[in-house]
Coordinates of C-alpha atoms in Angstrom, one line a residue:
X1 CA -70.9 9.4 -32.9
X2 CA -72.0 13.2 -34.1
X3 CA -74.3 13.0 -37.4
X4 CA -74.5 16.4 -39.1
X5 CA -79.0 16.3 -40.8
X6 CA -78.6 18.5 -44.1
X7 CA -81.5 21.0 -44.4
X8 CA -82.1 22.3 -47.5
X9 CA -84.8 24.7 -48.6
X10 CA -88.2 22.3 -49.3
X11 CA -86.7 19.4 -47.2
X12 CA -89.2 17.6 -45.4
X13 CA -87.9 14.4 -44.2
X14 CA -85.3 15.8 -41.5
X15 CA -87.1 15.1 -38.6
X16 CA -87.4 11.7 -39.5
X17 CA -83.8 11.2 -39.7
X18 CA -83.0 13.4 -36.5
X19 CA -85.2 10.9 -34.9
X20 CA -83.8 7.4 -36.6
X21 CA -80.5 9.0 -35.2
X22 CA -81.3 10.2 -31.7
X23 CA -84.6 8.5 -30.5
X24 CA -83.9 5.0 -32.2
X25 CA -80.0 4.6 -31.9
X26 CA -78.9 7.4 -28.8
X27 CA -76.5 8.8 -30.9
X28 CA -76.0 12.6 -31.6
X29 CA -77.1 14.3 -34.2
X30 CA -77.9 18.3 -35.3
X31 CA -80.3 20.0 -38.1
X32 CA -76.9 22.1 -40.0
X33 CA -78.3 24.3 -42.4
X34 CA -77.6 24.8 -45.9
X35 CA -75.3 27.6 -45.8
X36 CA -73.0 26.3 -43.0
X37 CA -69.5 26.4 -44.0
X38 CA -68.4 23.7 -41.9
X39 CA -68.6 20.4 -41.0
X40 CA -65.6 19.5 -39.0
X41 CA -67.4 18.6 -35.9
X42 CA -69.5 15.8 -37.1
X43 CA -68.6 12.4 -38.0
X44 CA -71.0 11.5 -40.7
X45 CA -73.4 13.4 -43.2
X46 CA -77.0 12.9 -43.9
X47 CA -78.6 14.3 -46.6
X48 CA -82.7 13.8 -46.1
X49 CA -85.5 13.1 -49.0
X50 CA -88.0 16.2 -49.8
X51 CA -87.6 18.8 -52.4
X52 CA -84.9 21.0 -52.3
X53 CA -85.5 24.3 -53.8
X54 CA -89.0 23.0 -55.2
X55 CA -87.4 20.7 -57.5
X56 CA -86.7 23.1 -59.8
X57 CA -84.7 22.9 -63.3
X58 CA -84.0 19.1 -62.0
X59 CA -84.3 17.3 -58.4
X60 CA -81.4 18.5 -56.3
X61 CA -80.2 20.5 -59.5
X62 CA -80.2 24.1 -57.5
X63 CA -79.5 22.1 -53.8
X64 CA -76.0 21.0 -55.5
X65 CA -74.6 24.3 -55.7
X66 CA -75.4 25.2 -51.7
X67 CA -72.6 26.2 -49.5
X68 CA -72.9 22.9 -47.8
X69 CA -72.0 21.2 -50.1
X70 CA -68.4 22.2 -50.4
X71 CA -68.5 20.8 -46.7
X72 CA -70.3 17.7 -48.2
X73 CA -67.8 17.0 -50.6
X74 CA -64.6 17.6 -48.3
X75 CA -66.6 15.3 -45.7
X76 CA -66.7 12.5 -48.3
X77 CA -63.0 13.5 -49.6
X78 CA -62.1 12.7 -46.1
X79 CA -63.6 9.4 -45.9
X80 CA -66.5 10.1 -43.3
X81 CA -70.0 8.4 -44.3
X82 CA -72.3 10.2 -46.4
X83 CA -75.5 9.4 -47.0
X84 CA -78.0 10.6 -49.1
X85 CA -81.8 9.6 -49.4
X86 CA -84.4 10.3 -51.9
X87 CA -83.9 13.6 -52.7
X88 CA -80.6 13.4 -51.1
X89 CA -79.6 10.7 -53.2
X90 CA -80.2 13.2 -56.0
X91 CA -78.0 15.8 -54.9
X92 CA -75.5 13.6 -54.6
X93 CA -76.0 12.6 -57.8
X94 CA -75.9 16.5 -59.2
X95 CA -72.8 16.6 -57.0
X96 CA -70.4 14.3 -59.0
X97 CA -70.9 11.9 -55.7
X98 CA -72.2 9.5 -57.3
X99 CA -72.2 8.5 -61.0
X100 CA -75.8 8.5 -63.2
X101 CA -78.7 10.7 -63.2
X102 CA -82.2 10.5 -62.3
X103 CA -84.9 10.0 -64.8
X104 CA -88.7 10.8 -63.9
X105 CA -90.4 7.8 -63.2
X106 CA -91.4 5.0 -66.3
X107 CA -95.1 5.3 -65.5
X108 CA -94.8 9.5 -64.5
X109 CA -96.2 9.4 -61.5
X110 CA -95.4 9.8 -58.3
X111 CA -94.9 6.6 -56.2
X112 CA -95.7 6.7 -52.0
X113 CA -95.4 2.7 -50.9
X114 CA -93.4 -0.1 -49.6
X115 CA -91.0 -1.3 -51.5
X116 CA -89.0 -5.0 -51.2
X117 CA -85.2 -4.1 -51.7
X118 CA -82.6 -6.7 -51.8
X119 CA -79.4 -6.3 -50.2
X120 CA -77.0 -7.1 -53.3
X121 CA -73.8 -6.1 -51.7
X122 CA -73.6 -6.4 -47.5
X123 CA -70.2 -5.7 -47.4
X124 CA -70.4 -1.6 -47.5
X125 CA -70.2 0.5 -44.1
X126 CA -73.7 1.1 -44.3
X127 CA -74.9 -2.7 -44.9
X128 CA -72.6 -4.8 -42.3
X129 CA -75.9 -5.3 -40.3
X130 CA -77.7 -7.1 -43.2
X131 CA -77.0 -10.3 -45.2
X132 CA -76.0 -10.8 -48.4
X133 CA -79.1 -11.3 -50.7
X134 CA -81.7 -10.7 -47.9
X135 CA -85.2 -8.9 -48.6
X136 CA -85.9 -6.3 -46.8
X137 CA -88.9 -3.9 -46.5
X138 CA -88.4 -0.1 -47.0
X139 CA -91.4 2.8 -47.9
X140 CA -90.2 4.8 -51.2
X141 CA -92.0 8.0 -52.0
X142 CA -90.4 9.9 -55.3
X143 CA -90.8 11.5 -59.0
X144 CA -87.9 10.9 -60.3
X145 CA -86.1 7.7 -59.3
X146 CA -85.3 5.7 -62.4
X147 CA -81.9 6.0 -61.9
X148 CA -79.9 5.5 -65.2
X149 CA -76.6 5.7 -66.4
X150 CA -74.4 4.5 -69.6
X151 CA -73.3 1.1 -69.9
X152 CA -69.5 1.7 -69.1
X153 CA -70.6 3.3 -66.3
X154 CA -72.9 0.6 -65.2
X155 CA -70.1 -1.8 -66.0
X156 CA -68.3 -0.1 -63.3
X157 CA -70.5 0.3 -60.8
X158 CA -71.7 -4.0 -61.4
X159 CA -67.2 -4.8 -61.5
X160 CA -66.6 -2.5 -58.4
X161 CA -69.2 -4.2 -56.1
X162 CA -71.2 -0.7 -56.3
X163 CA -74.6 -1.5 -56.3
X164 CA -76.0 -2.2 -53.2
X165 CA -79.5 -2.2 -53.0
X166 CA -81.6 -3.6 -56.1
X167 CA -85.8 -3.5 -55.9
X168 CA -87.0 -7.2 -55.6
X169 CA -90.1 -8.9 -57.6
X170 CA -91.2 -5.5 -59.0
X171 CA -89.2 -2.2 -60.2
X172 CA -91.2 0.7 -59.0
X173 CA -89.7 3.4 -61.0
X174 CA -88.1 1.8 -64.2
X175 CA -84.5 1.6 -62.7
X176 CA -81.8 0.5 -64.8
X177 CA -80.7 -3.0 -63.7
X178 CA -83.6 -2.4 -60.4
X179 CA -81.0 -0.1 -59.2
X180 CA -82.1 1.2 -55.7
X181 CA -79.3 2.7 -53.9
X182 CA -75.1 2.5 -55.1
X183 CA -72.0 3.6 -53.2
X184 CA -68.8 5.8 -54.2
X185 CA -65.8 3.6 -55.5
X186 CA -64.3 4.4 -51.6
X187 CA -67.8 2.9 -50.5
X188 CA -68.3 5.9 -47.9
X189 CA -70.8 7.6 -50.0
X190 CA -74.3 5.8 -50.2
X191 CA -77.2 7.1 -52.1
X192 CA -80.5 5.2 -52.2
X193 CA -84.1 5.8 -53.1
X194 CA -86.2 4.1 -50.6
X195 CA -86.2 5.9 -47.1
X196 CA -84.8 4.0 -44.3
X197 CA -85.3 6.5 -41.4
X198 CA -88.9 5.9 -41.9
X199 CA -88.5 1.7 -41.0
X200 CA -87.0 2.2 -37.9
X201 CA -89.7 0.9 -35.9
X202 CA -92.0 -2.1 -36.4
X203 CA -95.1 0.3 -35.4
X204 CA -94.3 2.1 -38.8
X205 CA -95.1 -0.9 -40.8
X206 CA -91.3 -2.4 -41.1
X207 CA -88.1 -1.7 -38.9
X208 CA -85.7 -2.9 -41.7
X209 CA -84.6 0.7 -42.7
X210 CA -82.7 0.9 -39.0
X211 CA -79.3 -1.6 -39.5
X212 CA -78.8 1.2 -42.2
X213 CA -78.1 3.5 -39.4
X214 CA -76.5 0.7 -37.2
X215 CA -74.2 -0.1 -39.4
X216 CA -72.9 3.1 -40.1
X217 CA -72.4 3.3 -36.0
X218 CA -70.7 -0.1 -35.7
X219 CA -68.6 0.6 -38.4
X220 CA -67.4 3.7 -37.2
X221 CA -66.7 2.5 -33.7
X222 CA -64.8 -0.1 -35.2
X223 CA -62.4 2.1 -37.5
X224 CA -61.9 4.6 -34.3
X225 CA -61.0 1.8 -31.6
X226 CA -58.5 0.4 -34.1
X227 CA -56.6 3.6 -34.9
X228 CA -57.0 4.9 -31.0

């Protein structure tokens, strides 16, 4: 499996993905930059934390209208996994990827911990390799991560199964309903807050963050040795 590592101008957690990918799994996996106009060669998308473009007018405001992303948005049109951390998560968000928006933090500061997530739907491409309502152990380091969004679209997003990843015992950021990380309505298209390529190794504090990534590789060697 080919994984295509978004770089954007101000992204700074890349290499930690490239390594999740190569180093931790043994799968393939290439820095494309932001003004590649193609992505047909790779099998899934990754779009890493930082801050694209400085964070300017709003987190992954600017990042949204890169060339890429044309190629980001065809990629998820055609069903491949997209997935977008932290920052990433954000341009998804600017994107029309995702439904909400980002709010700054409730207490406006900026957070750098670990944080206890619960797995509230394991039945997404990217969560096969978790249980339902298990606690996990990822680091989350953001601004702006109180995700919001109005009640009908919440209502969606609880009736379609959408939210996937809820904080446990303490909501860092002032989420609405301890919303950590949702999917698309096709459930290809993850965003989430907390970083899993950084808990992909017990020496980093927690190796929870790497069934993420699993997941998405059994999952896709599963759909391809049906249809072959």
């Amino acid at each position: 499996m080919k994984f295509a590592v978004i770089v954007f101008p101000g992204s700074n957690c890349d290499i930690d993905m490239l390594h999740a990918i190569k180093d931790e799994l043994g799968e393939e996996a290439e820095y494309v930059w932001h003004t590649a106009d193609s992505l047909d060669e790779y099998d899934a998308v990754l779009l890493p934390g930082g801050f694209s473009y400085g964070d300017y007018l709003r987190s992954g405001a600017i990042a949204r209208f890169s060339r890429v992303m044309i190629e980001v948005i065809k990629a998820a049109e055609a069903g491949k996994p997209v997935l977008g951390v932290c920052n990433g998560f954000q341009i998804l968000l600017e994107a029309g990827l995702l439904p909400g928006a980002m709010l700054r933090n409730s207490d406006l500061k900026f957070i750098c911990r670990p944080a206890s997530l619960k797995i509230t739907n394991a039945g997404t491409l990217f969560t096969t390799g978790y249980s339902e309502g298990e606690v996990i152990t990822i680091p989350i380091a953001h601004g702006e991560g109180n995700y919001y969004c109005d009640e009908e679209t919440l209502q969606s997003l609880t009736e379609n199964n959408q939210i996937v990843f809820t904080y446990h015992g303490e909501n860092p950021n002032g989420s609405l309903q301890d919303i950590a990380g949702i999917v698309n309505e096709r459930g290809n298209v993850l965003g989430m807050m907390p970083h899993p390529e950084r808990a992909v190794d017990s020496l980093l504090g927690s190796a929870d963050g790497i069934k993420v990534f699993q997941s998405i590789v059994r999952n896709w060697r599963e759909s391809h040795a049906v249809n072959a």
